[in-house]
mmCIF file of C-alpha atoms in Angstrom:
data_model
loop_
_atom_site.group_PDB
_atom_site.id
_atom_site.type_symbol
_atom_site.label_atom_id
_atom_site.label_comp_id
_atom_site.label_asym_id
_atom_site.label_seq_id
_atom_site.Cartn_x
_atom_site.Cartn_y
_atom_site.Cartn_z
ATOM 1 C CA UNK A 1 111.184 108.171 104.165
ATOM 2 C CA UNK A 2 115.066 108.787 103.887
ATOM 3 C CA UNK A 3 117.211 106.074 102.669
ATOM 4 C CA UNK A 4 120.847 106.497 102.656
ATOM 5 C CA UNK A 5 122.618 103.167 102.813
ATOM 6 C CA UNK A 6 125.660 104.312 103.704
ATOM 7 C CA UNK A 7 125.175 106.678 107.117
ATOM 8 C CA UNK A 8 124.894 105.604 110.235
ATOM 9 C CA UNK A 9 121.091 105.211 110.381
ATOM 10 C CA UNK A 10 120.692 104.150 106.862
ATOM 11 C CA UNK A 11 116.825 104.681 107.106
ATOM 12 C CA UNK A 12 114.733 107.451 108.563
ATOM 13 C CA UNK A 13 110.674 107.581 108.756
ATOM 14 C CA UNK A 14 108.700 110.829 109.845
ATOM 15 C CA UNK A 15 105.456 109.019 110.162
ATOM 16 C CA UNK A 16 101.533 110.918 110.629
ATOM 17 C CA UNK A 17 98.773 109.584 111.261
ATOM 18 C CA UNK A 18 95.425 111.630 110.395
ATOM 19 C CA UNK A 19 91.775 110.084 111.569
ATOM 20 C CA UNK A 20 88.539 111.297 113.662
ATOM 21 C CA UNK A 21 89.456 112.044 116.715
ATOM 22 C CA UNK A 22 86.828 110.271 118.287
ATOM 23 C CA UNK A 23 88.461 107.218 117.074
ATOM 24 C CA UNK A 24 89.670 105.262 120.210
ATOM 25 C CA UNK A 25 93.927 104.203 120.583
ATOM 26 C CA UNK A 26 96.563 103.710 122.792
ATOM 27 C CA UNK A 27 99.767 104.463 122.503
ATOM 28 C CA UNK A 28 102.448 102.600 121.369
ATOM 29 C CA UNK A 29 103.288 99.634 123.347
ATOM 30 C CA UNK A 30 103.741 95.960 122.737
ATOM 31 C CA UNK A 31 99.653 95.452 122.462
ATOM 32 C CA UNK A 32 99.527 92.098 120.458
ATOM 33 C CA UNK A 33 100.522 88.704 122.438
ATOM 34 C CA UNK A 34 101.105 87.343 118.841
ATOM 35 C CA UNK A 35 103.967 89.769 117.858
ATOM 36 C CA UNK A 36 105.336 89.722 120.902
ATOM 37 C CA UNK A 37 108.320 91.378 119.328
ATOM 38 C CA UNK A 38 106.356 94.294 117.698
ATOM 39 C CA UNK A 39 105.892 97.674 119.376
ATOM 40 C CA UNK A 40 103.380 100.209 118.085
ATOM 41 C CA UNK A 41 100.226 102.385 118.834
ATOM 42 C CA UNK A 42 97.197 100.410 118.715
ATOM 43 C CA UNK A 43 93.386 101.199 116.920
ATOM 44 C CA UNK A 44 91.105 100.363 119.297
ATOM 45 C CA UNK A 45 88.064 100.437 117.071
ATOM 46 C CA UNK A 46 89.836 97.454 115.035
ATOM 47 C CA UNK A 47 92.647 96.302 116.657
ATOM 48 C CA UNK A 48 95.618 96.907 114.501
ATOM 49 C CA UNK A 49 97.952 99.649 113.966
ATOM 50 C CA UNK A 50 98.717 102.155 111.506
ATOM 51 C CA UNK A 51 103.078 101.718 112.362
ATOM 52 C CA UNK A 52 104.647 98.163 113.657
ATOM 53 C CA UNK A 53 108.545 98.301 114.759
ATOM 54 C CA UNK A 54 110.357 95.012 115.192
ATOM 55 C CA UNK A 55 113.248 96.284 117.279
ATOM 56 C CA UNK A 56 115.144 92.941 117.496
ATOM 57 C CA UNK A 57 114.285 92.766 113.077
ATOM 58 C CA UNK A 58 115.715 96.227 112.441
ATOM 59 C CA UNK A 59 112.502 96.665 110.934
ATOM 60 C CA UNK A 60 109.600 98.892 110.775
ATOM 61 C CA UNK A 61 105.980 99.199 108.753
ATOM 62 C CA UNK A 62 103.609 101.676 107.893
ATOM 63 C CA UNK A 63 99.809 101.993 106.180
ATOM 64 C CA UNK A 64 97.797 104.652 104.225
ATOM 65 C CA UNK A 65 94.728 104.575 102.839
ATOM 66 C CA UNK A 66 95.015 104.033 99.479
ATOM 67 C CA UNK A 67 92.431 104.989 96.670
ATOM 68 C CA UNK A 68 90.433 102.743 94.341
ATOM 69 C CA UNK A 69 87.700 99.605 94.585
ATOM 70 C CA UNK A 70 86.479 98.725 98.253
ATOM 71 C CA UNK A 71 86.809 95.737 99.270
ATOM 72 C CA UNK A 72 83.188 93.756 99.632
ATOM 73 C CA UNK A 73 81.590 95.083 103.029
ATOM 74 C CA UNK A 74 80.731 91.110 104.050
ATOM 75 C CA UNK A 75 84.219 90.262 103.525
ATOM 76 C CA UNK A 76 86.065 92.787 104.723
ATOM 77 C CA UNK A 77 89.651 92.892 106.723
ATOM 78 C CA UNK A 78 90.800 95.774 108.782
ATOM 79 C CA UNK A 79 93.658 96.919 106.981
ATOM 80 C CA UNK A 80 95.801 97.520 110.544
ATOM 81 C CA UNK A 81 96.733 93.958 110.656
ATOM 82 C CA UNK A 82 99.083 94.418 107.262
ATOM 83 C CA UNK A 83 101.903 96.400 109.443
ATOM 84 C CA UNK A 84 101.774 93.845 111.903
ATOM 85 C CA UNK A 85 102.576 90.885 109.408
ATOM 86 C CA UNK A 86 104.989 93.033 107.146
ATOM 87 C CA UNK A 87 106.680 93.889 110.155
ATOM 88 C CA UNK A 88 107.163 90.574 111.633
ATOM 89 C CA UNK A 89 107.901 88.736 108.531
ATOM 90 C CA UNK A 90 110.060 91.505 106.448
ATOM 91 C CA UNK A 91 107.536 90.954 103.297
ATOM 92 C CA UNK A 92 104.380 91.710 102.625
ATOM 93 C CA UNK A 93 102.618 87.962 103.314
ATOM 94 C CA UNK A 94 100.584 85.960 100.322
ATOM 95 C CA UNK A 95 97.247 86.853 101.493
ATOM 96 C CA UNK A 96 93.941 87.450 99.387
ATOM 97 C CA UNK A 97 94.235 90.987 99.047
ATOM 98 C CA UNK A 98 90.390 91.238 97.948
ATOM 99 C CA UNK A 99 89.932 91.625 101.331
ATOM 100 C CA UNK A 100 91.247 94.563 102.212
ATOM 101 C CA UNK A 101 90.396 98.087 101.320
ATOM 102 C CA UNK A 102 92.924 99.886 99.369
ATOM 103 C CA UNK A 103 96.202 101.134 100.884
ATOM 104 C CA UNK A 104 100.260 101.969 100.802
ATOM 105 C CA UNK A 105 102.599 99.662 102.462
ATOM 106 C CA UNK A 106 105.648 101.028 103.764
ATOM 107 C CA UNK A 107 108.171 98.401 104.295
ATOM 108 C CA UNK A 108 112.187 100.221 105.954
ATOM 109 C CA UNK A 109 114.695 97.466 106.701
ATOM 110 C CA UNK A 110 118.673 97.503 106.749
ATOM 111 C CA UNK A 111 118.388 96.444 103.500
ATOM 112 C CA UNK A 112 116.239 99.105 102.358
ATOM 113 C CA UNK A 113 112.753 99.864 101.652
ATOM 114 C CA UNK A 114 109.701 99.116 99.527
ATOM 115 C CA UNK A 115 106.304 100.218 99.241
ATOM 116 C CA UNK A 116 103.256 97.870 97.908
ATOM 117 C CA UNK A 117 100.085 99.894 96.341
ATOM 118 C CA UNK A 118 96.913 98.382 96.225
ATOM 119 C CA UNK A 119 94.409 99.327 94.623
ATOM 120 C CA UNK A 120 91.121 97.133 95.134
ATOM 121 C CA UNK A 121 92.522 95.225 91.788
ATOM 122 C CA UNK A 122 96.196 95.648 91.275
ATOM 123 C CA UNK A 123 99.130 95.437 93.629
ATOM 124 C CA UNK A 124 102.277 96.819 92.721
ATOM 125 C CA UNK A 125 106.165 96.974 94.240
ATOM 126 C CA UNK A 126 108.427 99.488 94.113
ATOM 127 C CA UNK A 127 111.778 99.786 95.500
ATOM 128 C CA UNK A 128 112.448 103.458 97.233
ATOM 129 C CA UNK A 129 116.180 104.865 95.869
ATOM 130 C CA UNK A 130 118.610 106.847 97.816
ATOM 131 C CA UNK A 131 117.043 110.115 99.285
ATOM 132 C CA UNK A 132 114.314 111.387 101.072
ATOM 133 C CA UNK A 133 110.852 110.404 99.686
ATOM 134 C CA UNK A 134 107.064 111.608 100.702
ATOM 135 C CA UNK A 135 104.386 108.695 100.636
ATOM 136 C CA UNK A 136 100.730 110.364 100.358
ATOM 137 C CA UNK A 137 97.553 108.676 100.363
ATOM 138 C CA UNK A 138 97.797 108.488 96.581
ATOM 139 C CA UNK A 139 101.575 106.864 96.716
ATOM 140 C CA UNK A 140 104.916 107.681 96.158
ATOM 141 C CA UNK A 141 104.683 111.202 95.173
ATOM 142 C CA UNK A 142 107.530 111.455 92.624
ATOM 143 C CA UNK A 143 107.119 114.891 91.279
ATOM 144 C CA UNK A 144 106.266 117.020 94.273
ATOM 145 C CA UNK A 145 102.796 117.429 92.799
ATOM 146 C CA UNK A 146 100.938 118.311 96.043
ATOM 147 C CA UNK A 147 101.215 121.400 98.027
ATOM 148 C CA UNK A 148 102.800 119.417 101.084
ATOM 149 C CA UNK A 149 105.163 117.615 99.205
ATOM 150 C CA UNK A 150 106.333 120.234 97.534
ATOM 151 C CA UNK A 151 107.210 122.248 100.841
ATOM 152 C CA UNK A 152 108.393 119.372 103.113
ATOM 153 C CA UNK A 153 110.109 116.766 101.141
ATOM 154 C CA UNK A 154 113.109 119.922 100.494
ATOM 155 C CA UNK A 155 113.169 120.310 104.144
ATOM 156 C CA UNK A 156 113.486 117.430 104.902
ATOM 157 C CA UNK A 157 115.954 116.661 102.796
ATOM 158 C CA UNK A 158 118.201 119.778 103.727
ATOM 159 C CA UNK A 159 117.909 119.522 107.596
ATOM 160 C CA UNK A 160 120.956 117.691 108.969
ATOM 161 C CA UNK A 161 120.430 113.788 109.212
ATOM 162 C CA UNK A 162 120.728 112.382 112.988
ATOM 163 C CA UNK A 163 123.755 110.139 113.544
ATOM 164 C CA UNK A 164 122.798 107.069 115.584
ATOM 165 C CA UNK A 165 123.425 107.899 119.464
ATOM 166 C CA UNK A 166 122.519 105.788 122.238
ATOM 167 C CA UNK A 167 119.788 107.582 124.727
ATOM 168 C CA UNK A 168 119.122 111.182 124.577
ATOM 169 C CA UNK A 169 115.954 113.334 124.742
ATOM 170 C CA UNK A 170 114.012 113.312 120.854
ATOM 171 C CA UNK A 171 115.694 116.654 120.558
ATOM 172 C CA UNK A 172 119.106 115.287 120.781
ATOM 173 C CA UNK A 173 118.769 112.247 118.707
ATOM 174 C CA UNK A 174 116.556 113.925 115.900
ATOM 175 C CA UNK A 175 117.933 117.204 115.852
ATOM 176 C CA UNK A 176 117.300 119.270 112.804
ATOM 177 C CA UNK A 177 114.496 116.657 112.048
ATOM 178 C CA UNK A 178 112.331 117.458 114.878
ATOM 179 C CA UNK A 179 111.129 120.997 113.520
ATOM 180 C CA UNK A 180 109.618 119.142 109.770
ATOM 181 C CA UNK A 181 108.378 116.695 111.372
ATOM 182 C CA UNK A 182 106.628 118.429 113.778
ATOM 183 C CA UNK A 183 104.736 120.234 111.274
ATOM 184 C CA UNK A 184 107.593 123.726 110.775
ATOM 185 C CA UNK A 185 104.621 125.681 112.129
ATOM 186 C CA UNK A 186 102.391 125.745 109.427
ATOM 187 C CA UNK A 187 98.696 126.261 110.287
ATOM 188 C CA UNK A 188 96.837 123.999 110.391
ATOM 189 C CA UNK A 189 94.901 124.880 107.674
ATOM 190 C CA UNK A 190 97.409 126.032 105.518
ATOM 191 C CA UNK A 191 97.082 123.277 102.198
ATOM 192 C CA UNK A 192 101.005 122.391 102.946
ATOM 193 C CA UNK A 193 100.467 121.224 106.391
ATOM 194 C CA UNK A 194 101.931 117.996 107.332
ATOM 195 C CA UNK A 195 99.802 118.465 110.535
ATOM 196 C CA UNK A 196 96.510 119.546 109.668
ATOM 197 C CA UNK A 197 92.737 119.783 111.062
ATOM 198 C CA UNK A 198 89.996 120.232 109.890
ATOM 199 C CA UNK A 199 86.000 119.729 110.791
ATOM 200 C CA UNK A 200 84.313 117.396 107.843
ATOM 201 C CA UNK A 201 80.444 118.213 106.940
ATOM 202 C CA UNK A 202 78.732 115.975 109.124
ATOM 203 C CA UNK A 203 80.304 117.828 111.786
ATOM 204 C CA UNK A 204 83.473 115.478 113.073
ATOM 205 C CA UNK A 205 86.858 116.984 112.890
ATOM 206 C CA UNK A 206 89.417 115.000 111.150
ATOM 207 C CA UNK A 207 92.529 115.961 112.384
ATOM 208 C CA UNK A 208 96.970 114.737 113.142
ATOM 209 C CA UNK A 209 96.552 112.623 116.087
ATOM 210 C CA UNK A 210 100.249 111.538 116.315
ATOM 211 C CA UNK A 211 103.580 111.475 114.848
ATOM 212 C CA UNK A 212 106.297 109.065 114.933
ATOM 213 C CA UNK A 213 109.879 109.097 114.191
ATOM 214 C CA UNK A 214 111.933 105.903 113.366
ATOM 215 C CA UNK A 215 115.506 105.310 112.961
ATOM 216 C CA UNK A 216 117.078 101.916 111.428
ATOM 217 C CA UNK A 217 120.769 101.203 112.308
ATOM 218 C CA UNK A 218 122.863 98.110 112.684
ATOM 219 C CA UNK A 219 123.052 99.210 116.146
ATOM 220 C CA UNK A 220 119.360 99.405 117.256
ATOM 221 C CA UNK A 221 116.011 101.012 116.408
ATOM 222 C CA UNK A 222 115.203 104.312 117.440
ATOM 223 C CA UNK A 223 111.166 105.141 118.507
ATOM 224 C CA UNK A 224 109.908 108.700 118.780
ATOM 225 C CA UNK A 225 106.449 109.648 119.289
ATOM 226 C CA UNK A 226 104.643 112.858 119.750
ATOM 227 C CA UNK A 227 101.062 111.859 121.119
ATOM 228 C CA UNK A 228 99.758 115.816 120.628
ATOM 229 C CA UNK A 229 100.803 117.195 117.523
ATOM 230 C CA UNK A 230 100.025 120.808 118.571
ATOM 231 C CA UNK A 231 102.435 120.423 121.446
ATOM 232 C CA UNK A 232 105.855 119.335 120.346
ATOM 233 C CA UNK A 233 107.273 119.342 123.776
ATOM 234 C CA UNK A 234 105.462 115.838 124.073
ATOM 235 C CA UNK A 235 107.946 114.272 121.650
ATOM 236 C CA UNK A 236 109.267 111.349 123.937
ATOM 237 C CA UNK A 237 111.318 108.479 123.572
ATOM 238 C CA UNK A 238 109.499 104.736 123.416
ATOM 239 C CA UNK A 239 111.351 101.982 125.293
ATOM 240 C CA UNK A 240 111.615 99.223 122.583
ATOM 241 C CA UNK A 241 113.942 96.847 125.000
ATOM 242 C CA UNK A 242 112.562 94.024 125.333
ATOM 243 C CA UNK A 243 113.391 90.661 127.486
ATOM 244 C CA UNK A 244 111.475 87.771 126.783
ATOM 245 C CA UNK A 245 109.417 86.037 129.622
ATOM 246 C CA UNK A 246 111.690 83.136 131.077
ATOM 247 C CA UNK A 247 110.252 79.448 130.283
ATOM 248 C CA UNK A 248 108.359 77.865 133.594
ATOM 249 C CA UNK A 249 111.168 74.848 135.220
ATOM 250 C CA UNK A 250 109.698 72.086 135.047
ATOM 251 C CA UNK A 251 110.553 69.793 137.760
ATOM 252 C CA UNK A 252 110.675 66.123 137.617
ATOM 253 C CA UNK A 253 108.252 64.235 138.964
ATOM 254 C CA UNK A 254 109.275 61.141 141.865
#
């Protein structure tokens, strides 16, 4: 996450997702009849997402698995339904968070941008500062602990910030952000890869199914997605414009 109030797309998220890639999805489309509003890839194995935009909101939402206490198998929520309801509502909803496994909520608004942690018993807020920040699957790594953060959150940081520009191919909007967020050509394996694979012991291979680039301005939302991570000519543009259906006349009757 960047966060700089003052520039012309005062917040910037480089966004990827890691899972089995067996694990069915579809790319990221206005999937959910109740956020009609909300545009994102969808899990097809639960039905959420791991990234909700609200175009119209100026608003966008992101998950991680966390670390700590499971929630009770019999009880259960899929955690993909949290970006949905953070993204619609600009908070993180009262809900009974015993239900859900735990994870990092990401939460970038003109106003700025928080992350909740949960942990299976404690939930905590934090408000991100100015700058660029890296948000692992053990939270808001601060002191560039892990390899990864360590390498990326400096390039980030020094590559030139995109401007907000209407239209324009990813490469023209993102510019020097493309290359980090594509992964800098690291190898895959290499312990600072932001786009990894690798095959677990039971055999499946866990590996950087997408990325997605978001920008936040008063003038619009900007979508990027790169559906194959090993190809970064596939970064392309998502229409977010949106018209909403028109309401059936209803004719008198006589």
């Amino acid at each position: 996450m960047s966060v700089e109030p003052e520039s012309g797309a005062p917040v910037l998220l480089a966004g990827v997702r890691d899972e089995i890639v067996t694990r069915p999805w579809m790319s990221p489309d206005r999937h959910w009849p109740a956020y009609p509003g909300l545009v994102g890839g969808r899990d097809l194995e639960a039905g959420g997402t791991w990234l909700a935009a609200d175009p119209a909101g100026r608003r966008v939402a992101a998950l991680l698995n966390g670390e700590g206490t499971a929630a009770p198998a019999g009880r259960r929520h899929s955690r993909g339904e949290l970006p949905l309801l953070a993204a619609a509502t600009g908070e993180l909803p009262s809900l009974d968070l015993s239900w859900y496994d735990p994870f990092h909520l990401v939460l970038g608004g003109l106003d700025g941008v928080r992350l909740w942690s949960w942990d299976g018993d404690i939930l905590t807020e934090e408000k991100l500062p100015e700058g660029v920040h890296m948000i692992v699957n053990t939270g808001w790594d601060r002191g560039e602990s892990a390899p990864r953060t360590a390498w990326f959150r400096p390039r980030f940081a020094r590559a030139a910030r995109p401007g907000w520009t209407t239209g324009g191919s990813s490469e023209r909007f993102w510019g020097e952000w493309l290359d980090p967020a594509s992964g800098a050509g690291l190898p895959w394996d290499d312990p600072r890869a932001l786009v990894m694979r690798r095959r677990l012991p039971d055999g499946r291979v866990f590996a950087s199914l997408s990325v997605t680039l978001v920008a936040l301005a008063e003038q619009g939302l900007r979508y990027d997605f790169c559906p194959q991570p090993d190809d970064p000519d596939t970064w392309h543009e998502i229409d977010t414009s949106w018209t909403r259906p028109a309401e059936p006349v209803r004719r008198p009757r006589g």
